[in-house]
Coordinates of C-alpha atoms and ligand atoms in Angstrom, one line a residue:
M1 CA 10.2 18.0 2.9
V2 CA 12.4 19.3 0.1
T3 CA 15.9 18.1 0.4
K4 CA 18.6 16.7 -1.8
G5 CA 21.5 14.4 -1.6
S6 CA 21.8 10.8 -0.4
A7 CA 24.1 9.6 2.3
D8 CA 25.4 6.0 2.3
Y9 CA 22.9 3.7 3.9
R10 CA 24.4 0.3 3.9
D11 CA 25.2 -1.0 7.4
S12 CA 25.4 -4.2 9.3
G13 CA 25.3 -5.1 13.0
L14 CA 22.6 -2.6 13.8
Q15 CA 20.2 -4.1 16.4
F16 CA 16.4 -3.8 16.5
A17 CA 14.5 -4.2 19.8
P18 CA 12.9 -7.6 20.5
D19 CA 9.4 -6.0 20.2
F20 CA 10.1 -4.3 16.9
V21 CA 7.7 -6.2 14.6
I22 CA 9.3 -7.5 11.4
G23 CA 7.1 -9.1 8.9
S24 CA 6.0 -9.3 5.3
A25 CA 2.9 -8.4 3.3
T26 CA 0.7 -9.3 0.4
A27 CA -2.7 -8.3 -0.9
S28 CA -5.8 -10.4 -1.9
Y29 CA -6.1 -9.8 -5.6
Q30 CA -2.3 -10.0 -6.1
I31 CA -2.0 -13.5 -4.7
E32 CA -5.2 -15.4 -4.1
G33 CA -6.5 -16.5 -7.5
A34 CA -9.7 -18.6 -7.2
A35 CA -11.5 -15.6 -8.7
N36 CA -14.8 -17.4 -9.2
E37 CA -14.8 -19.7 -6.2
D38 CA -16.9 -20.0 -3.1
G39 CA -19.2 -17.1 -3.9
R40 CA -16.6 -14.5 -4.7
G41 CA -18.1 -11.8 -6.9
P42 CA -16.2 -9.8 -9.5
S43 CA -14.1 -6.8 -8.4
I44 CA -13.1 -3.8 -10.4
W45 CA -9.7 -5.5 -10.9
D46 CA -11.3 -8.5 -12.6
T47 CA -13.1 -6.2 -15.0
Y48 CA -10.0 -4.0 -15.6
S49 CA -7.5 -6.9 -16.1
H50 CA -9.9 -8.6 -18.5
T51 CA -10.2 -5.5 -20.6
P52 CA -7.7 -5.8 -23.5
G53 CA -4.9 -3.4 -23.3
K54 CA -5.1 -2.5 -19.6
V55 CA -2.6 -4.9 -18.1
W56 CA 0.8 -5.9 -19.4
N57 CA 0.5 -9.1 -21.5
G58 CA -3.2 -9.4 -20.7
D59 CA -2.3 -10.8 -17.3
T60 CA -5.1 -11.2 -14.7
G61 CA -5.5 -12.2 -11.1
D62 CA -7.6 -15.3 -12.0
V63 CA -5.0 -17.7 -10.7
A64 CA -2.1 -15.4 -9.4
D65 CA -0.2 -17.4 -6.7
D66 CA -3.1 -19.7 -6.2
H67 CA -2.8 -18.8 -2.5
Y68 CA -6.5 -19.5 -1.9
H69 CA -5.7 -23.2 -2.3
R70 CA -2.1 -23.1 -1.1
F71 CA -2.3 -20.9 2.0
E72 CA -1.2 -23.7 4.3
Q73 CA 2.0 -24.1 2.4
D74 CA 2.5 -20.3 2.4
L75 CA 1.9 -20.2 6.1
D76 CA 4.6 -22.7 6.6
I77 CA 7.0 -20.5 4.6
M78 CA 6.1 -17.6 6.9
K79 CA 6.8 -19.8 9.9
D80 CA 10.1 -20.9 8.4
L81 CA 11.1 -17.3 8.0
G82 CA 10.1 -16.6 11.6
L83 CA 7.9 -13.6 10.6
D84 CA 6.6 -11.7 13.6
S85 CA 3.7 -10.5 11.5
Y86 CA 1.9 -11.0 8.2
R87 CA 0.0 -8.2 6.6
F88 CA -2.7 -9.5 4.2
S89 CA -5.9 -8.0 2.8
I90 CA -9.4 -9.2 2.7
A91 CA -11.2 -9.3 -0.6
W92 CA -14.4 -7.4 -0.1
P93 CA -16.1 -9.4 -3.0
R94 CA -15.4 -12.6 -1.2
I95 CA -17.4 -11.3 1.8
Q96 CA -20.1 -9.6 -0.1
A97 CA -20.2 -10.6 -3.8
T98 CA -22.0 -7.4 -4.8
G99 CA -20.8 -5.2 -1.9
V100 CA -24.1 -5.3 -0.1
G101 CA -26.2 -7.6 2.1
A102 CA -25.4 -10.7 4.1
A103 CA -21.9 -12.0 4.5
N104 CA -20.7 -14.9 2.5
E105 CA -19.8 -17.5 5.1
K106 CA -17.4 -19.3 2.7
G107 CA -15.4 -16.1 2.2
L108 CA -15.2 -15.4 5.9
A109 CA -14.2 -19.1 6.5
F110 CA -11.2 -18.7 4.3
Y111 CA -9.8 -15.7 6.2
S112 CA -10.7 -17.4 9.5
K113 CA -8.6 -20.4 8.6
L114 CA -5.8 -18.0 7.5
V115 CA -5.9 -16.1 10.8
D116 CA -6.0 -19.3 12.8
G117 CA -3.0 -20.6 10.8
L118 CA -1.1 -17.5 11.6
L119 CA -1.8 -17.6 15.3
E120 CA -0.9 -21.3 15.5
R121 CA 2.5 -20.4 14.0
G122 CA 3.0 -17.4 16.4
I123 CA 2.5 -14.8 13.6
R124 CA 0.6 -11.6 14.3
P125 CA -2.3 -11.1 11.8
I126 CA -2.5 -7.6 10.3
A127 CA -5.6 -7.3 8.1
T128 CA -6.2 -4.6 5.6
L129 CA -9.9 -4.2 4.7
Y130 CA -9.4 -2.5 1.3
H131 CA -6.5 -3.1 -1.0
W132 CA -8.2 -2.0 -4.1
D133 CA -10.6 -4.9 -5.0
L134 CA -13.9 -3.0 -4.9
P135 CA -17.0 -5.1 -5.8
Q136 CA -17.8 -4.4 -9.5
A137 CA -21.5 -4.0 -8.6
L138 CA -20.6 -1.0 -6.4
E139 CA -18.5 0.5 -9.2
D140 CA -21.5 0.2 -11.4
E141 CA -23.3 2.5 -8.9
G142 CA -20.4 5.1 -9.2
G143 CA -17.8 3.3 -7.1
W144 CA -15.8 5.7 -4.9
T145 CA -17.5 8.7 -6.5
N146 CA -20.7 7.6 -4.8
R147 CA -21.0 8.6 -1.2
G148 CA -22.9 5.4 -0.5
T149 CA -19.8 3.3 -1.1
A150 CA -18.3 4.7 2.1
Y151 CA -21.3 3.5 4.0
R152 CA -21.2 0.1 2.3
F153 CA -17.6 -0.1 3.3
A154 CA -18.5 0.4 7.0
E155 CA -21.1 -2.4 6.7
Y156 CA -18.6 -4.7 5.1
T157 CA -16.1 -3.8 7.9
E158 CA -18.7 -4.9 10.4
H159 CA -19.1 -8.3 8.7
A160 CA -15.3 -8.8 8.6
V161 CA -14.7 -7.7 12.2
R162 CA -17.6 -9.7 13.6
A163 CA -16.0 -12.8 12.1
L164 CA -12.4 -12.2 12.8
G165 CA -12.4 -9.5 15.5
D166 CA -11.5 -11.9 18.2
R167 CA -8.2 -12.7 16.6
V168 CA -6.9 -10.0 14.2
H169 CA -4.3 -7.9 16.0
T170 CA -4.3 -4.9 13.8
W171 CA -7.0 -3.7 11.4
T172 CA -6.0 -1.3 8.6
T173 CA -8.9 0.4 6.8
L174 CA -7.4 1.4 3.5
N175 CA -4.2 0.7 1.6
E176 CA -2.8 3.6 -0.3
P177 CA -6.1 5.6 -1.0
W178 CA -3.9 7.8 -3.2
C179 CA -3.7 5.0 -5.8
S180 CA -7.4 4.1 -5.5
A181 CA -8.4 7.7 -6.1
Y182 CA -5.9 9.2 -8.4
L183 CA -4.8 6.2 -10.5
G184 CA -8.3 4.6 -10.4
Y185 CA -10.3 7.7 -11.3
G186 CA -7.7 10.3 -12.5
S187 CA -5.1 8.8 -14.7
G188 CA -6.9 5.5 -15.4
A189 CA -3.7 3.5 -14.8
H190 CA -5.6 1.4 -12.2
A191 CA -9.1 0.0 -12.0
P192 CA -11.7 1.2 -12.6
G193 CA -9.7 3.1 -15.2
R194 CA -11.6 6.4 -15.2
T195 CA -9.9 9.6 -16.3
D196 CA -11.8 12.4 -14.6
G197 CA -10.0 14.8 -12.2
A198 CA -13.2 15.8 -10.4
A199 CA -14.1 12.1 -9.9
A200 CA -10.6 11.5 -8.5
L201 CA -11.1 14.2 -5.8
T202 CA -14.5 13.0 -5.1
A203 CA -13.1 9.5 -4.6
V204 CA -10.4 11.0 -2.2
H205 CA -13.1 12.3 0.0
H206 CA -15.3 9.2 0.0
L207 CA -12.3 7.0 0.7
N208 CA -11.4 9.3 3.7
L209 CA -15.1 9.0 4.8
A210 CA -15.0 5.3 4.5
H211 CA -11.9 5.2 6.8
G212 CA -13.7 7.5 9.3
L213 CA -16.8 5.4 9.3
A214 CA -15.0 2.1 9.6
I215 CA -12.7 2.9 12.6
P216 CA -15.5 3.2 15.2
V217 CA -17.1 0.0 13.7
I218 CA -13.8 -1.8 14.3
R219 CA -13.5 -0.6 17.9
E220 CA -17.1 -1.4 18.7
T221 CA -17.2 -4.8 17.0
A222 CA -13.9 -6.4 17.8
T223 CA -13.6 -8.2 21.1
N224 CA -9.9 -8.3 21.5
D225 CA -9.0 -4.6 21.8
P226 CA -7.3 -4.4 18.4
Q227 CA -5.0 -1.8 17.0
T228 CA -6.5 0.4 14.3
S229 CA -4.6 1.9 11.4
V230 CA -4.6 3.2 7.9
T231 CA -1.8 2.9 5.3
L232 CA -0.7 5.8 3.2
N233 CA 1.9 5.9 0.4
F234 CA 3.6 9.2 1.2
H235 CA 5.3 11.1 -1.5
V236 CA 8.8 12.3 -0.5
I237 CA 9.3 15.4 -2.6
R238 CA 12.6 16.8 -3.8
G239 CA 14.1 19.3 -6.2
D240 CA 16.4 22.3 -6.4
D241 CA 14.7 24.4 -9.0
E242 CA 13.5 27.9 -7.9
T243 CA 10.0 26.7 -8.7
T244 CA 10.4 23.5 -6.6
P245 CA 8.8 24.9 -3.4
E246 CA 5.6 25.7 -5.2
A247 CA 5.5 22.4 -7.1
A248 CA 6.3 20.5 -3.9
R249 CA 3.6 22.2 -2.0
R250 CA 1.0 21.3 -4.6
I251 CA 2.1 17.6 -4.8
D252 CA 2.3 17.4 -1.0
A253 CA -1.2 18.8 -0.7
L254 CA -2.7 16.3 -3.3
A255 CA -0.7 13.2 -2.3
N256 CA -0.1 13.6 1.4
R257 CA -2.1 16.2 3.1
A258 CA -5.4 15.3 1.2
F259 CA -5.4 12.3 3.5
T260 CA -3.5 13.3 6.7
G261 CA -5.4 16.6 6.8
P262 CA -8.8 15.2 7.5
M263 CA -7.6 11.9 9.0
L264 CA -5.2 13.3 11.5
K265 CA -6.0 17.0 11.8
G266 CA -9.8 17.1 11.1
A267 CA -9.7 19.3 8.0
Y268 CA -8.7 19.4 4.4
P269 CA -5.9 21.9 3.8
A270 CA -7.0 25.2 2.5
D271 CA -4.3 25.3 -0.2
L272 CA -5.6 21.9 -1.6
L273 CA -9.1 23.3 -2.0
E274 CA -7.6 26.4 -3.7
D275 CA -5.3 24.5 -6.1
T276 CA -8.2 22.3 -7.2
A277 CA -10.9 24.9 -7.4
S278 CA -10.9 24.8 -11.3
V279 CA -11.6 21.1 -11.1
T280 CA -14.2 20.8 -8.3
D281 CA -15.9 23.0 -5.6
W282 CA -15.6 20.1 -3.1
S283 CA -19.4 20.3 -2.4
F284 CA -19.3 16.6 -1.9
V285 CA -17.8 17.3 1.6
Q286 CA -20.9 17.5 3.8
D287 CA -21.1 19.3 7.2
G288 CA -19.6 17.0 9.9
D289 CA -17.6 14.8 7.4
E290 CA -14.2 16.1 8.4
K291 CA -15.0 15.5 12.1
L292 CA -16.2 11.9 11.2
I293 CA -13.0 11.3 9.3
H294 CA -10.8 12.5 12.2
Q295 CA -10.6 9.3 14.2
P296 CA -7.8 8.4 16.6
I297 CA -5.8 5.5 15.2
D298 CA -3.1 3.5 17.0
I299 CA -0.8 3.1 14.0
L300 CA -0.1 5.2 10.9
G301 CA 1.0 2.8 8.2
V302 CA 3.8 4.1 6.0
N303 CA 4.5 2.7 2.5
Y304 CA 7.7 3.9 1.0
Y305 CA 9.6 2.9 -2.2
S306 CA 11.3 6.0 -3.7
T307 CA 11.2 9.8 -4.0
V308 CA 9.9 12.3 -6.6
T309 CA 11.6 15.4 -7.9
V310 CA 9.5 18.3 -9.1
K311 CA 9.4 21.7 -10.5
M312 CA 6.8 23.8 -12.3
W313 CA 6.6 23.3 -16.0
D314 CA 7.2 26.5 -17.9
G315 CA 4.7 25.5 -20.6
V316 CA 7.4 25.7 -23.3
S317 CA 10.3 23.4 -22.7
P318 CA 9.8 19.7 -23.5
R319 CA 8.1 18.2 -20.4
E320 CA 10.0 15.4 -18.6
N321 CA 7.0 14.2 -16.6
A322 CA 9.0 11.2 -15.3
D323 CA 6.4 10.4 -12.6
G324 CA 6.7 6.7 -11.6
H325 CA 2.9 6.6 -11.8
K326 CA 2.4 7.9 -15.4
D327 CA -0.6 9.6 -16.8
V328 CA -2.4 7.1 -19.0
G329 CA -5.6 8.8 -20.3
G330 CA -5.8 11.4 -17.7
S331 CA -3.7 13.0 -15.0
P332 CA -3.1 11.6 -11.5
W333 CA -2.7 15.3 -10.3
P334 CA -6.0 17.2 -10.8
G335 CA -5.5 20.9 -10.8
S336 CA -1.7 20.6 -10.8
R337 CA -0.9 19.1 -14.2
D338 CA 1.6 21.9 -14.7
V339 CA 3.9 20.2 -12.2
E340 CA 6.8 18.5 -13.9
F341 CA 8.2 15.3 -12.5
Q342 CA 11.9 15.3 -13.3
V343 CA 14.1 12.3 -14.0
Q344 CA 15.9 11.3 -10.8
A345 CA 19.4 10.0 -10.3
G346 CA 19.7 6.2 -10.2
P347 CA 20.2 3.4 -9.3
Y348 CA 16.8 2.2 -10.1
T349 CA 14.7 -0.8 -9.4
D350 CA 13.0 -2.8 -12.2
M351 CA 10.0 -0.4 -11.8
G352 CA 12.3 2.4 -12.8
W353 CA 11.9 3.8 -9.3
N354 CA 15.1 5.5 -7.9
I355 CA 16.6 3.9 -4.8
A356 CA 16.7 6.5 -2.0
P357 CA 16.9 5.1 1.5
D358 CA 17.6 8.5 2.9
G359 CA 14.1 9.4 1.7
L360 CA 12.7 6.9 4.1
E361 CA 14.6 8.3 7.1
E362 CA 13.5 11.8 6.1
L363 CA 9.9 10.8 5.8
L364 CA 9.8 9.1 9.2
L365 CA 11.4 12.1 10.8
H366 CA 9.0 14.4 9.1
L367 CA 5.9 12.4 10.1
H368 CA 7.2 12.2 13.7
E369 CA 7.7 15.9 13.8
E370 CA 4.3 16.6 12.4
F371 CA 2.4 14.0 14.4
P372 CA 4.6 13.5 17.5
E373 CA 2.0 11.4 19.3
Q374 CA 1.4 9.0 16.4
A375 CA 3.0 5.6 16.4
L376 CA 4.3 4.6 12.9
M377 CA 4.8 1.3 11.1
I378 CA 6.5 0.8 7.8
T379 CA 3.7 -1.3 6.2
E380 CA 5.4 -1.7 2.8
N381 CA 8.9 -1.4 1.5
G382 CA 10.7 -3.5 -1.0
A383 CA 11.9 -3.7 -4.6
A384 CA 11.2 -5.4 -7.9
F385 CA 14.2 -6.8 -9.8
P386 CA 14.4 -9.3 -12.6
D387 CA 15.5 -12.4 -10.7
T388 CA 17.0 -15.5 -12.2
V389 CA 17.1 -19.0 -10.8
E390 CA 20.6 -20.6 -10.7
D391 CA 20.8 -24.2 -9.4
G392 CA 17.6 -23.8 -7.6
R393 CA 18.7 -20.6 -5.8
V394 CA 17.8 -16.9 -6.4
H395 CA 20.8 -14.7 -5.6
D396 CA 18.8 -11.4 -5.4
V397 CA 21.8 -9.3 -4.3
E398 CA 20.1 -6.0 -5.4
R399 CA 16.9 -6.7 -3.4
T400 CA 18.9 -7.7 -0.4
D401 CA 21.0 -4.6 -0.6
Y402 CA 17.8 -2.5 -1.0
L403 CA 16.4 -4.0 2.1
N404 CA 19.6 -3.6 4.0
R405 CA 19.8 0.1 3.2
H406 CA 16.1 0.8 4.0
F407 CA 16.3 -1.1 7.3
T408 CA 19.4 1.0 8.1
A409 CA 17.4 4.1 7.3
A410 CA 14.6 3.0 9.6
H411 CA 17.1 2.3 12.4
R412 CA 18.5 5.7 12.0
A413 CA 15.1 7.2 12.4
I414 CA 14.4 5.2 15.5
E415 CA 17.7 6.4 17.0
K416 CA 16.6 9.9 16.3
G417 CA 13.5 9.3 18.4
V418 CA 10.8 8.2 15.9
D419 CA 8.2 5.9 17.4
L420 CA 8.5 3.2 14.7
R421 CA 6.9 0.0 15.8
G422 CA 7.7 -2.3 12.9
Y423 CA 8.7 -3.0 9.3
T424 CA 6.7 -5.1 6.8
V425 CA 8.6 -6.1 3.7
W426 CA 6.7 -6.0 0.4
S427 CA 6.2 -8.6 -0.7
L428 CA 6.2 -12.1 0.8
M429 CA 6.1 -13.6 -2.7
D430 CA 6.1 -12.6 -6.3
N431 CA 2.6 -11.6 -7.4
F432 CA 0.3 -9.7 -9.8
E433 CA 1.8 -6.2 -9.9
W434 CA -1.4 -4.5 -11.1
G435 CA -0.9 -2.8 -14.5
Y436 CA 2.5 -4.6 -14.9
G437 CA 0.9 -8.0 -14.5
Y438 CA 3.5 -10.7 -13.6
S439 CA 6.3 -8.9 -15.3
K440 CA 7.6 -7.3 -12.0
R441 CA 8.8 -9.5 -9.1
F442 CA 8.7 -7.9 -5.7
G443 CA 8.7 -11.2 -3.7
I444 CA 11.4 -12.4 -1.3
V445 CA 9.9 -15.8 -2.2
R446 CA 10.0 -16.6 -5.9
V447 CA 6.8 -18.0 -7.5
D448 CA 7.1 -20.1 -10.7
Y449 CA 3.8 -19.2 -12.3
D450 CA 3.8 -22.4 -14.4
T451 CA 4.2 -24.8 -11.5
Q452 CA 3.3 -22.6 -8.5
E453 CA 6.6 -23.7 -6.9
R454 CA 7.9 -21.4 -4.2
T455 CA 11.6 -20.8 -3.8
L456 CA 13.1 -18.7 -1.0
K457 CA 15.3 -16.0 -2.5
D458 CA 18.5 -14.9 -0.7
S459 CA 16.6 -11.9 0.5
A460 CA 14.2 -14.2 2.3
L461 CA 17.2 -15.9 4.0
W462 CA 18.6 -12.5 4.9
L463 CA 15.3 -11.5 6.4
K464 CA 15.1 -14.7 8.3
S465 CA 18.5 -14.1 9.9
L466 CA 17.5 -10.5 10.7
I467 CA 14.4 -11.6 12.5
A468 CA 16.2 -14.4 14.4
T469 CA 19.0 -12.2 15.6
R470 CA 17.3 -8.8 15.6
T471 CA 20.6 -7.7 14.0
L472 CA 21.2 -6.5 10.5
P473 CA 23.1 -9.3 8.7
Ligands
IFM1 O1 2.3 -4.1 -5.3 C1 2.0 -2.8 -4.8 C2 1.1 -2.9 -3.6 O2 -0.1 -3.5 -4.0 C3 0.8 -1.5 -3.1 N1 2.0 -0.8 -2.8 C4 3.0 -0.7 -3.8 C5 3.3 -2.1 -4.3 C6 4.4 -2.1 -5.4 O3 3.9 -1.4 -6.5

């Protein structure tokens, strides 16, 4: 996966098949608000965001987009855009306030109304079970470093699927476990904010185990023969230094193969275990775990935003370490802190992430080559830019251009034989961007956080046209 260079990726007139599913995505803590309503318990993100100094400007998800109260209006926006699908996540602490025990009927009722509202509008519901809002009570017991959390996740899954498993089309177990493990327990840039490399790797395994335990529960509990999936944020790794192959192998092992290994091949890669031997002996992997984790899934969800460029640090020169996911108190790369992340050529989004649509095509081709039988779906792609409102309109030219280029890249991958089933734009609306609070806007719909007014940006109108015509505007 080490390449360089970027072809031109802006195109128009390209056609997508009628059954290519084009939608948009959000996640519970980022949009819902209503943090203390209807029996919802605190999550690790409530605790983290309320801890001074953790999130930009002291922002929290207490109110966010107030989607919990405004979901009907948001559903109407989705209908207006003609979305084929809507990918949302379920807040575990709304279903079980402390992560254990009986289900909270009010929490389930909210998602039931949401799913009904989607189906009434002809939109396919894609539900993610875990998009980072772990019940705080489970974190108090060790969170993802505690093996029991994987079993609690399977129980929560059963509650959710029992209630919604007659209507949800696709169930996704985890969103980006890389972030949960390495940013949550390694660098501390995400909740729960721990900075312990061994804890991060333990979390990797227990997240994988949670996935493996949940997939059979979904299949056995749902009554509508749903699709099952997991969403990973793959790292597309580049560089042209003589040490790049070694650095790339290490990052590929930690970021990509630590998940695809057990999930899709039934074993952790040997080089990952070797690279991290000074951090942990991996004794938390019990006999039979890898087999449990290795479950067939219908769809592999692919989140892609940009690339990384790496080489090995010589230990002497000033270290660039331009990782988009910076070390905060610890490292997100246990055992491989000597890998240097180099500054990449622009242009950049407001996150400082380089825009590289060729990386998306390359990733899809690579995954197809490695897992030829596995159907893929782009479950997240999009861009933050500092929008301005002019005469009630948001002319987000850069975001529209970003989407055009990435849809073009996806189209090229399909033409080359990749079994790509759909494309979900991140995000339907501006929202709480984790450690960046409300300072970064990823939405195709603008949210005025003072009034909660929603305004379709030009990118939303562009997407609407694409969905209506199946042709790149
Ligand atoms: O906002 C996040 C989302 O929650 C997970 N994937 C990346 C997005 C942009 O950072």
